[in-house]
Amino acid sequence: MTAEPTSARSQARYDADTLASLTADAAAIKARYPDPRSGLLPMLHLVQSVDGYVSRDGIMFCSEQLELTPAEVSAVATFYTQYKRHPNGTYTVGVCTNTLCAVMGGDAIFDELSERLGVGHDETTDDGAITLERVECNAACDYAPVVMVNWEFFDNQTPESATDLTDRLRAGQEVAPTRGASSVCSFKQMSRVLAGFTDGRADEGVGAGEPTLAGLRLARAAAAVDAVPEGAGESSSSPDTPSSDSPSTVADPAEVPPETGGAQSSAERKPATEEDVEPKGGSDD
């Protein structure tokens, strides 16, 4: 009897149906890239969407699918914080404690949640509902302090609002982010989205919030003012005859010489030696 080739057997100990589903999804991921190994990041999210973390079986599956060693897969899985190497809660609650959020109360929010939930950073509650994390930056400084649940935004939080949020999550109640989708999905569901499989919810909820739009309007207004020099279009001559010292059109930015001579500018440098004025060997004679 001929032995089955080792390459034909998966070392990932998934049941047959799960393995078949993962293999089909992995094929879709690999098809996106000229080099299949480029699909490692979304494929790690894929196995995480099944196991709730990057398990030993998930490592082996990615290794086999992409013809990488388990060590190569593990090196990536342990580098990025969105990949969990131990079972994660249904909801990852990330509290930004970077500079601005910390100043605005992020540290106080984390401390309050830690005490109420009885867990520290990257630890999960006994009921498996919440994994608490300190997050370096949620890229939402205009809404500080910010809490994220499975990477959905909850803006302008306080210790009281954050504890109410986690209480509702643990009670199984539906919660709506400040921006983004209309409700928070589970960690496994979000992992599948991050693997590149749409859940059809991209157009739900609020997009950019008012503080972000206010900043955009101010930036555009400033750009419009800077683009039109003072007095542009005005002339002491007749309307049909533009003044020589008051341009009637906006100058091409490429024609405007750059300003020089600022603090520590090379334009302010003074010759230190005679060679600075006329270097040796610089004459054509």
Steps between C-alpha positions, in 0.01 A plus 500: 500500500641835395538750782327836461756774422572724795426807283145371451426505871441824686669540835227748593257299707175652374198285432431421136231764447701779666811405307310501171351843573836645604669356191243660270540837673878468492485441123304826463761685706796357304333594171523869594880506490764431232706330772270286717714550813393865494166374626638405842355798688138452387537124538599544865182703548313218327614229740439741787140536382458124552696439820464841667880529504798384296519142624756229438267358236465842340878533480530160335219575255659829385837326475363227274292731284782749435796259503659681792657348808300513823779719641451754220126514564550527876747785454229706331221392735700611804602834348158661448277565800175429313600133487429327832702199610257397771117485501347845468173627637188555292583869513841665506465827693797721420558817700732755344757610757729684261589863569185697416249236607697447823494872578126509427429207731604180322705373792209557738269307265738205479549490878124509559432222249785290632363517852140438396581209269768351722755472218813678382645572160438222244306296755151356456209497742396168651181491292705533180314815399770768508872522441633832630790675329703816519522640147784727390290711264155467349572775242205703626662775703218745420267279708728433797476300714401214271405139574471238227296179506623257234646808331174695487517853641347620824596866524531752783479237770505535878558233766122494554404463133769237443386285792141529382618384156675191635205419728270499198740284298521244778122499529472410131340830403557653156716812506549756225837666432530876474612461138511210258271198500159519662595241763804318631566150368701227672878468496477198269269682258729802492800274437328363191441854373869577555580188298334679208154343497228765501211486744295747294508766768753746356239773442331476838504768765682831515819556304718799586380682813449874548842578656676336207283684246552830683875458469463415132294814440757719677782344299319560172416858597864568589615349172257717307625815674864409443432435132381856431758774582366809674381753247475249220270627229504857638650781298520876522487509120200431286336160543629391161863593572671296771742690722869411468543471877166334576454174311153424370554124507637260756867431437606150408651351819790375289584864413512620860858483633539321833568707810854465633696627794296351784645388831805278448450522123800443275414836342624662822837323494805728506835403343726356770828491305648637179447158343126541555515805273729347237575131556838364391500368147183692424662730242489425127839665449 
